[in-house]
PDB file of C-alpha atoms in Angstrom:
ATOM      1  CA  GLY A 716     -75.500 -13.853 -64.495  1.00 57.00           C
ATOM      2  CA  ALA A 717     -78.393 -14.349 -62.115  1.00 85.00           C
ATOM      3  CA  GLY A 718     -81.597 -12.506 -62.831  1.00 95.00           C
ATOM      4  CA  VAL A 719     -84.066 -10.905 -60.444  1.00 98.00           C
ATOM      5  CA  SER A 720     -85.272 -13.348 -57.819  1.00 98.00           C
ATOM      6  CA  GLN A 721     -88.408 -13.172 -55.713  1.00 98.00           C
ATOM      7  CA  SER A 722     -89.682 -15.163 -52.779  1.00 97.00           C
ATOM      8  CA  PRO A 723     -91.966 -16.740 -52.007  1.00 98.00           C
ATOM      9  CA  ARG A 724     -93.260 -17.651 -55.438  1.00 98.00           C
ATOM     10  CA  TYR A 725     -96.715 -18.364 -54.028  1.00 98.00           C
ATOM     11  CA  LYS A 726     -98.334 -17.091 -50.877  1.00 98.00           C
ATOM     12  CA  VAL A 727    -101.759 -17.893 -49.492  1.00 98.00           C
ATOM     13  CA  ALA A 728    -102.919 -15.659 -46.660  1.00 98.00           C
ATOM     14  CA  LYS A 729    -106.065 -15.456 -44.643  1.00 97.00           C
ATOM     15  CA  ARG A 730    -107.779 -12.108 -44.726  1.00 97.00           C
ATOM     16  CA  GLY A 731    -106.294  -9.888 -42.056  1.00 97.00           C
ATOM     17  CA  GLN A 732    -102.867 -11.505 -42.028  1.00 98.00           C
ATOM     18  CA  ASP A 733     -99.666  -9.572 -42.750  1.00 98.00           C
ATOM     19  CA  VAL A 734     -97.405 -10.724 -45.585  1.00 98.00           C
ATOM     20  CA  ALA A 735     -93.860  -9.873 -46.649  1.00 98.00           C
ATOM     21  CA  LEU A 736     -92.623 -10.324 -50.213  1.00 98.00           C
ATOM     22  CA  ARG A 737     -88.928 -10.281 -50.998  1.00 98.00           C
ATOM     23  CA  CYS A 738     -87.066  -9.121 -54.092  1.00 98.00           C
ATOM     24  CA  ASP A 739     -83.389  -9.650 -54.856  1.00 98.00           C
ATOM     25  CA  PRO A 740     -82.376  -7.491 -57.847  1.00 97.00           C
ATOM     26  CA  ILE A 741     -79.714  -8.153 -60.460  1.00 97.00           C
ATOM     27  CA  SER A 742     -76.288  -7.508 -58.945  1.00 95.00           C
ATOM     28  CA  GLY A 743     -75.230  -3.905 -59.494  1.00 93.00           C
ATOM     29  CA  HIS A 744     -78.690  -2.637 -60.386  1.00 95.00           C
ATOM     30  CA  VAL A 745     -79.376   0.492 -58.380  1.00 95.00           C
ATOM     31  CA  SER A 746     -83.033   0.952 -59.362  1.00 95.00           C
ATOM     32  CA  LEU A 747     -85.732  -1.383 -58.119  1.00 97.00           C
ATOM     33  CA  PHE A 748     -89.425  -1.297 -58.966  1.00 97.00           C
ATOM     34  CA  TRP A 749     -92.527  -3.023 -57.625  1.00 98.00           C
ATOM     35  CA  TYR A 750     -95.594  -3.639 -59.794  1.00 98.00           C
ATOM     36  CA  GLN A 751     -98.925  -5.335 -59.170  1.00 98.00           C
ATOM     37  CA  GLN A 752    -100.553  -7.379 -61.930  1.00 98.00           C
ATOM     38  CA  ALA A 753    -104.178  -8.428 -61.781  1.00 96.00           C
ATOM     39  CA  LEU A 754    -105.395 -11.286 -63.967  1.00 93.00           C
ATOM     40  CA  GLY A 755    -105.767 -10.223 -67.585  1.00 91.00           C
ATOM     41  CA  GLN A 756    -104.261  -6.778 -67.019  1.00 94.00           C
ATOM     42  CA  GLY A 757    -100.895  -5.161 -67.540  1.00 96.00           C
ATOM     43  CA  PRO A 758     -98.652  -4.520 -64.546  1.00 98.00           C
ATOM     44  CA  GLU A 759     -99.488  -1.444 -62.460  1.00 97.00           C
ATOM     45  CA  PHE A 760     -96.717   0.576 -60.839  1.00 97.00           C
ATOM     46  CA  LEU A 761     -96.524   0.558 -57.044  1.00 98.00           C
ATOM     47  CA  THR A 762     -93.234   2.120 -55.967  1.00 97.00           C
ATOM     48  CA  TYR A 763     -89.556   2.405 -56.808  1.00 96.00           C
ATOM     49  CA  PHE A 764     -86.163   2.888 -55.214  1.00 96.00           C
ATOM     50  CA  GLN A 765     -82.895   4.393 -56.300  1.00 95.00           C
ATOM     51  CA  ASN A 766     -80.410   2.643 -54.021  1.00 96.00           C
ATOM     52  CA  GLU A 767     -82.031   2.867 -50.580  1.00 96.00           C
ATOM     53  CA  ALA A 768     -84.095   5.969 -51.353  1.00 96.00           C
ATOM     54  CA  GLN A 769     -87.770   5.468 -52.127  1.00 96.00           C
ATOM     55  CA  LEU A 770     -88.327   8.060 -54.845  1.00 94.00           C
ATOM     56  CA  ASP A 771     -91.955   7.401 -55.724  1.00 95.00           C
ATOM     57  CA  LYS A 772     -94.628   5.537 -53.793  1.00 95.00           C
ATOM     58  CA  SER A 773     -97.599   7.067 -55.551  1.00 94.00           C
ATOM     59  CA  GLY A 774     -98.875   3.699 -56.785  1.00 96.00           C
ATOM     60  CA  LEU A 775     -99.247   2.062 -53.393  1.00 97.00           C
ATOM     61  CA  PRO A 776    -103.016   1.452 -53.111  1.00 95.00           C
ATOM     62  CA  SER A 777    -103.351   2.127 -49.397  1.00 95.00           C
ATOM     63  CA  ASP A 778    -101.383   2.746 -46.234  1.00 96.00           C
ATOM     64  CA  ARG A 779    -101.484  -1.007 -45.640  1.00 98.00           C
ATOM     65  CA  PHE A 780     -98.744  -1.314 -48.260  1.00 98.00           C
ATOM     66  CA  PHE A 781     -95.194  -0.531 -47.276  1.00 97.00           C
ATOM     67  CA  ALA A 782     -91.901  -1.105 -49.095  1.00 98.00           C
ATOM     68  CA  GLU A 783     -88.312  -0.800 -47.967  1.00 97.00           C
ATOM     69  CA  ARG A 784     -84.802  -1.303 -49.286  1.00 97.00           C
ATOM     70  CA  PRO A 785     -82.637  -0.455 -46.314  1.00 96.00           C
ATOM     71  CA  GLU A 786     -79.223  -1.342 -47.734  1.00 94.00           C
ATOM     72  CA  GLY A 787     -79.911  -0.514 -51.347  1.00 92.00           C
ATOM     73  CA  SER A 788     -80.043  -4.133 -52.445  1.00 95.00           C
ATOM     74  CA  VAL A 789     -82.789  -6.516 -51.333  1.00 97.00           C
ATOM     75  CA  SER A 790     -86.258  -5.018 -51.062  1.00 98.00           C
ATOM     76  CA  THR A 791     -89.316  -6.120 -49.130  1.00 98.00           C
ATOM     77  CA  LEU A 792     -92.922  -5.262 -49.923  1.00 98.00           C
ATOM     78  CA  LYS A 793     -95.112  -5.632 -46.860  1.00 98.00           C
ATOM     79  CA  ILE A 794     -98.879  -5.762 -46.881  1.00 98.00           C
ATOM     80  CA  GLN A 795    -100.634  -5.413 -43.564  1.00 98.00           C
ATOM     81  CA  ARG A 796    -104.113  -6.745 -42.789  1.00 98.00           C
ATOM     82  CA  THR A 797    -104.497  -8.311 -46.218  1.00 98.00           C
ATOM     83  CA  GLN A 798    -107.804  -8.019 -48.038  1.00 97.00           C
ATOM     84  CA  GLN A 799    -109.221 -10.139 -50.854  1.00 97.00           C
ATOM     85  CA  GLU A 800    -108.642  -7.302 -53.327  1.00 96.00           C
ATOM     86  CA  ASP A 801    -104.909  -7.599 -52.619  1.00 98.00           C
ATOM     87  CA  SER A 802    -104.884 -10.936 -54.473  1.00 98.00           C
ATOM     88  CA  ALA A 803    -102.616 -10.449 -57.480  1.00 98.00           C
ATOM     89  CA  VAL A 804     -99.150 -11.189 -58.802  1.00 98.00           C
ATOM     90  CA  TYR A 805     -96.533  -8.866 -57.351  1.00 98.00           C
ATOM     91  CA  LEU A 806     -93.662  -8.270 -59.749  1.00 98.00           C
ATOM     92  CA  CYS A 807     -90.276  -6.828 -58.959  1.00 98.00           C
ATOM     93  CA  ALA A 808     -88.030  -5.344 -61.631  1.00 98.00           C
ATOM     94  CA  SER A 809     -84.565  -3.854 -61.559  1.00 97.00           C
ATOM     95  CA  SER A 810     -82.506  -1.655 -63.848  1.00 95.00           C
ATOM     96  CA  GLU A 811     -79.012  -0.232 -63.940  1.00 92.00           C
ATOM     97  CA  GLY A 812     -80.336   3.218 -63.208  1.00 85.00           C
ATOM     98  CA  LEU A 813     -82.836   5.826 -64.299  1.00 81.00           C
ATOM     99  CA  VAL A 814     -81.262   6.871 -67.589  1.00 82.00           C
ATOM    100  CA  VAL A 815     -83.923   6.879 -70.291  1.00 78.00           C
ATOM    101  CA  THR A 816     -82.282   3.970 -72.083  1.00 81.00           C
ATOM    102  CA  ASN A 817     -82.100   1.776 -68.985  1.00 87.00           C
ATOM    103  CA  GLU A 818     -84.257  -1.297 -69.380  1.00 94.00           C
ATOM    104  CA  GLN A 819     -86.173  -3.002 -66.599  1.00 96.00           C
ATOM    105  CA  PHE A 820     -85.900  -6.751 -66.056  1.00 97.00           C
ATOM    106  CA  PHE A 821     -88.578  -8.609 -64.150  1.00 98.00           C
ATOM    107  CA  GLY A 822     -88.395 -11.353 -61.589  1.00 98.00           C
ATOM    108  CA  PRO A 823     -90.715 -14.373 -61.645  1.00 98.00           C
ATOM    109  CA  GLY A 824     -93.269 -12.678 -59.385  1.00 98.00           C
ATOM    110  CA  THR A 825     -95.066 -13.667 -56.204  1.00 98.00           C
ATOM    111  CA  ARG A 826     -98.648 -14.838 -56.614  1.00 98.00           C
ATOM    112  CA  LEU A 827    -100.607 -13.725 -53.548  1.00 98.00           C
ATOM    113  CA  THR A 828    -103.991 -15.250 -52.831  1.00 98.00           C
ATOM    114  CA  VAL A 829    -105.995 -13.839 -49.942  1.00 98.00           C
ATOM    115  CA  LEU A 830    -108.792 -16.076 -48.723  1.00 96.00           C
TER     116      LEU A 830
ATOM    117  CA  GLN B 803    -108.335   7.637 -70.057  1.00 56.00           C
ATOM    118  CA  LYS B 804    -105.546   5.076 -69.845  1.00 63.00           C
ATOM    119  CA  GLU B 805    -102.183   6.456 -70.809  1.00 88.00           C
ATOM    120  CA  VAL B 806    -101.162   3.431 -72.857  1.00 93.00           C
ATOM    121  CA  GLU B 807    -103.736   1.476 -74.837  1.00 94.00           C
ATOM    122  CA  GLN B 808    -103.633  -1.833 -76.681  1.00 94.00           C
ATOM    123  CA  ASN B 809    -106.270  -4.020 -78.261  1.00 86.00           C
ATOM    124  CA  SER B 810    -106.685  -6.990 -75.949  1.00 81.00           C
ATOM    125  CA  GLY B 811    -107.171  -9.379 -78.866  1.00 85.00           C
ATOM    126  CA  PRO B 812    -106.889 -12.213 -79.272  1.00 92.00           C
ATOM    127  CA  LEU B 813    -104.974 -11.696 -82.477  1.00 96.00           C
ATOM    128  CA  SER B 814    -104.736 -14.893 -84.462  1.00 97.00           C
ATOM    129  CA  VAL B 815    -102.245 -15.366 -87.309  1.00 97.00           C
ATOM    130  CA  PRO B 816    -101.121 -18.459 -89.232  1.00 98.00           C
ATOM    131  CA  GLU B 817     -97.621 -19.823 -88.783  1.00 98.00           C
ATOM    132  CA  GLY B 818     -95.146 -18.010 -91.005  1.00 97.00           C
ATOM    133  CA  ALA B 819     -97.232 -14.839 -91.283  1.00 97.00           C
ATOM    134  CA  ILE B 820     -96.394 -11.364 -89.987  1.00 97.00           C
ATOM    135  CA  ALA B 821     -98.030 -10.455 -86.678  1.00 97.00           C
ATOM    136  CA  SER B 822     -98.642  -6.750 -86.120  1.00 97.00           C
ATOM    137  CA  LEU B 823     -99.197  -5.501 -82.594  1.00 97.00           C
ATOM    138  CA  ASN B 824    -100.193  -1.919 -81.967  1.00 96.00           C
ATOM    139  CA  CYS B 825    -100.088   0.508 -79.075  1.00 95.00           C
ATOM    140  CA  THR B 826    -101.172   4.121 -78.670  1.00 94.00           C
ATOM    141  CA  TYR B 827    -100.349   6.478 -75.855  1.00 92.00           C
ATOM    142  CA  SER B 828    -101.677   9.667 -74.358  1.00 88.00           C
ATOM    143  CA  ASP B 829    -100.430  13.114 -75.103  1.00 68.00           C
ATOM    144  CA  ARG B 830     -97.429  13.302 -72.798  1.00 70.00           C
ATOM    145  CA  VAL B 831     -93.824  13.975 -73.408  1.00 78.00           C
ATOM    146  CA  SER B 832     -92.681  10.445 -74.038  1.00 74.00           C
ATOM    147  CA  GLN B 833     -89.198   9.189 -73.471  1.00 81.00           C
ATOM    148  CA  SER B 834     -89.022   5.533 -74.308  1.00 92.00           C
ATOM    149  CA  PHE B 835     -91.101   2.513 -75.166  1.00 95.00           C
ATOM    150  CA  PHE B 836     -90.716  -1.150 -74.434  1.00 96.00           C
ATOM    151  CA  TRP B 837     -92.279  -4.359 -75.669  1.00 98.00           C
ATOM    152  CA  TYR B 838     -92.509  -7.281 -73.279  1.00 98.00           C
ATOM    153  CA  ARG B 839     -93.670 -10.822 -73.973  1.00 98.00           C
ATOM    154  CA  GLN B 840     -95.532 -12.663 -71.241  1.00 98.00           C
ATOM    155  CA  TYR B 841     -96.327 -16.351 -71.422  1.00 98.00           C
ATOM    156  CA  SER B 842     -99.251 -17.590 -69.381  1.00 95.00           C
ATOM    157  CA  GLY B 843     -98.267 -17.883 -65.722  1.00 94.00           C
ATOM    158  CA  LYS B 844     -94.869 -16.292 -66.305  1.00 97.00           C
ATOM    159  CA  SER B 845     -93.432 -12.821 -65.787  1.00 97.00           C
ATOM    160  CA  PRO B 846     -92.839 -10.226 -68.539  1.00 98.00           C
ATOM    161  CA  GLU B 847     -89.735 -10.740 -70.660  1.00 97.00           C
ATOM    162  CA  LEU B 848     -88.194  -7.763 -72.466  1.00 97.00           C
ATOM    163  CA  ILE B 849     -88.159  -8.103 -76.254  1.00 96.00           C
ATOM    164  CA  MET B 850     -87.427  -4.645 -77.637  1.00 95.00           C
ATOM    165  CA  SER B 851     -86.908  -1.066 -76.552  1.00 96.00           C
ATOM    166  CA  ILE B 852     -87.204   2.000 -78.780  1.00 95.00           C
ATOM    167  CA  TYR B 853     -86.502   5.638 -78.064  1.00 92.00           C
ATOM    168  CA  SER B 854     -86.381   7.449 -81.408  1.00 91.00           C
ATOM    169  CA  ASN B 855     -88.820   7.833 -84.259  1.00 93.00           C
ATOM    170  CA  GLY B 856     -88.481   5.179 -86.915  1.00 95.00           C
ATOM    171  CA  ASP B 857     -87.853   1.461 -87.021  1.00 96.00           C
ATOM    172  CA  LYS B 858     -85.625  -0.750 -84.929  1.00 97.00           C
ATOM    173  CA  GLU B 859     -84.993  -4.328 -85.973  1.00 97.00           C
ATOM    174  CA  ASP B 860     -83.773  -7.272 -83.922  1.00 96.00           C
ATOM    175  CA  GLY B 861     -83.983 -10.644 -85.597  1.00 97.00           C
ATOM    176  CA  ARG B 862     -87.620 -11.412 -86.447  1.00 97.00           C
ATOM    177  CA  PHE B 863     -88.828  -8.418 -84.429  1.00 98.00           C
ATOM    178  CA  THR B 864     -89.227  -4.819 -85.618  1.00 98.00           C
ATOM    179  CA  ALA B 865     -90.397  -2.011 -83.371  1.00 97.00           C
ATOM    180  CA  GLN B 866     -91.778   1.138 -84.955  1.00 97.00           C
ATOM    181  CA  LEU B 867     -92.248   4.469 -83.204  1.00 95.00           C
ATOM    182  CA  ASN B 868     -94.131   7.502 -84.481  1.00 93.00           C
ATOM    183  CA  LYS B 869     -94.200  10.197 -81.800  1.00 89.00           C
ATOM    184  CA  ALA B 870     -96.253  12.610 -83.903  1.00 89.00           C
ATOM    185  CA  SER B 871     -99.052  10.043 -84.131  1.00 90.00           C
ATOM    186  CA  GLN B 872     -98.423   8.752 -80.566  1.00 91.00           C
ATOM    187  CA  TYR B 873     -98.143   5.247 -81.940  1.00 92.00           C
ATOM    188  CA  VAL B 874     -95.773   2.366 -81.374  1.00 96.00           C
ATOM    189  CA  SER B 875     -95.959  -1.068 -82.946  1.00 97.00           C
ATOM    190  CA  LEU B 876     -94.238  -4.430 -82.924  1.00 98.00           C
ATOM    191  CA  LEU B 877     -93.975  -6.602 -86.018  1.00 98.00           C
ATOM    192  CA  ILE B 878     -93.098 -10.265 -85.722  1.00 98.00           C
ATOM    193  CA  ARG B 879     -91.988 -11.829 -88.996  1.00 98.00           C
ATOM    194  CA  ASP B 880     -92.247 -15.549 -89.727  1.00 98.00           C
ATOM    195  CA  SER B 881     -94.485 -16.045 -86.692  1.00 98.00           C
ATOM    196  CA  GLN B 882     -94.052 -19.345 -84.860  1.00 97.00           C
ATOM    197  CA  PRO B 883     -96.426 -21.145 -82.478  1.00 97.00           C
ATOM    198  CA  SER B 884     -93.867 -20.427 -79.744  1.00 97.00           C
ATOM    199  CA  ASP B 885     -94.612 -16.715 -80.236  1.00 98.00           C
ATOM    200  CA  SER B 886     -98.109 -17.289 -78.842  1.00 97.00           C
ATOM    201  CA  ALA B 887     -98.215 -15.132 -75.721  1.00 97.00           C
ATOM    202  CA  THR B 888     -99.473 -11.798 -74.420  1.00 97.00           C
ATOM    203  CA  TYR B 889     -97.477  -8.814 -75.638  1.00 98.00           C
ATOM    204  CA  LEU B 890     -97.269  -5.823 -73.321  1.00 98.00           C
ATOM    205  CA  CYS B 891     -96.492  -2.316 -74.483  1.00 97.00           C
ATOM    206  CA  ALA B 892     -94.936  -0.021 -71.856  1.00 96.00           C
ATOM    207  CA  ALA B 893     -94.032   3.643 -71.919  1.00 93.00           C
ATOM    208  CA  ARG B 894     -91.827   5.824 -69.837  1.00 91.00           C
ATOM    209  CA  PHE B 895     -92.844   9.458 -69.739  1.00 85.00           C
ATOM    210  CA  TYR B 896     -90.836  12.571 -68.958  1.00 80.00           C
ATOM    211  CA  ASN B 897     -91.199  13.741 -65.343  1.00 78.00           C
ATOM    212  CA  GLN B 898     -92.656  10.399 -64.308  1.00 80.00           C
ATOM    213  CA  GLY B 899     -89.388   9.089 -62.971  1.00 81.00           C
ATOM    214  CA  GLY B 900     -88.368   5.631 -64.009  1.00 88.00           C
ATOM    215  CA  LYS B 901     -91.742   3.950 -63.758  1.00 92.00           C
ATOM    216  CA  LEU B 902     -93.282   2.164 -66.707  1.00 94.00           C
ATOM    217  CA  ILE B 903     -96.897   2.623 -67.707  1.00 94.00           C
ATOM    218  CA  PHE B 904     -98.259  -0.565 -69.272  1.00 96.00           C
ATOM    219  CA  GLY B 905    -101.078  -1.256 -71.659  1.00 95.00           C
ATOM    220  CA  GLN B 906    -103.412  -4.139 -70.902  1.00 95.00           C
ATOM    221  CA  GLY B 907    -101.608  -6.418 -73.329  1.00 96.00           C
ATOM    222  CA  THR B 908    -102.537  -8.076 -76.616  1.00 96.00           C
ATOM    223  CA  GLU B 909    -102.937 -11.841 -76.720  1.00 96.00           C
ATOM    224  CA  LEU B 910    -101.325 -13.354 -79.820  1.00 97.00           C
ATOM    225  CA  SER B 911    -102.132 -16.831 -81.058  1.00 97.00           C
ATOM    226  CA  VAL B 912    -100.047 -18.340 -83.882  1.00 97.00           C
ATOM    227  CA  LYS B 913    -101.802 -21.298 -85.471  1.00 96.00           C
ATOM    228  CA  PRO B 914     -99.708 -24.141 -86.976  1.00 94.00           C
TER     229      PRO B 914
END
């Protein structure tokens, strides 16, 4: 079946602009995760949802970052007033649930460049 | 101190050899561990998951977990040039919800 999809794949923003990144999880997956990956580093956790509930947002770097999943399916990560340090690849992952054996599957990512 | 640590490499092995990738983690109550492969410019792809002490084999891949030593490894037998990639170790810890904590990744290069 279809995997996790993300759009756009690439986004160039001028500093100060707002951006919205979309994630469409694997059908039936109730858990959805957002990670940020800087060049040469492993992914860093941002936030996650169980259905529409945001259970942990401790990784969001500032109050300029906001994520939602209003209907428990598609999720949007919004970054307001983008800064150059926001440049990174934003990865979305989904899993069947939060059971310890549940595996997370990643989408292709959105590469954000802030000029 | 990072919770999950890997040598960044690069690790270079000849084609056909065994590649050994290692990962250590901090003193937390661990639940599960995952190995992902990431090709340059691509997203992480799940290779193996392991939850219990011991070895788990899947084709050319073997994951090994030793919770007492806080150590997890990935062995790749009969390494191929197509295995050249960055390998990410990730851990899920008790009371941390479902989030994964990643190491910085080890770059593997398999030379023909």
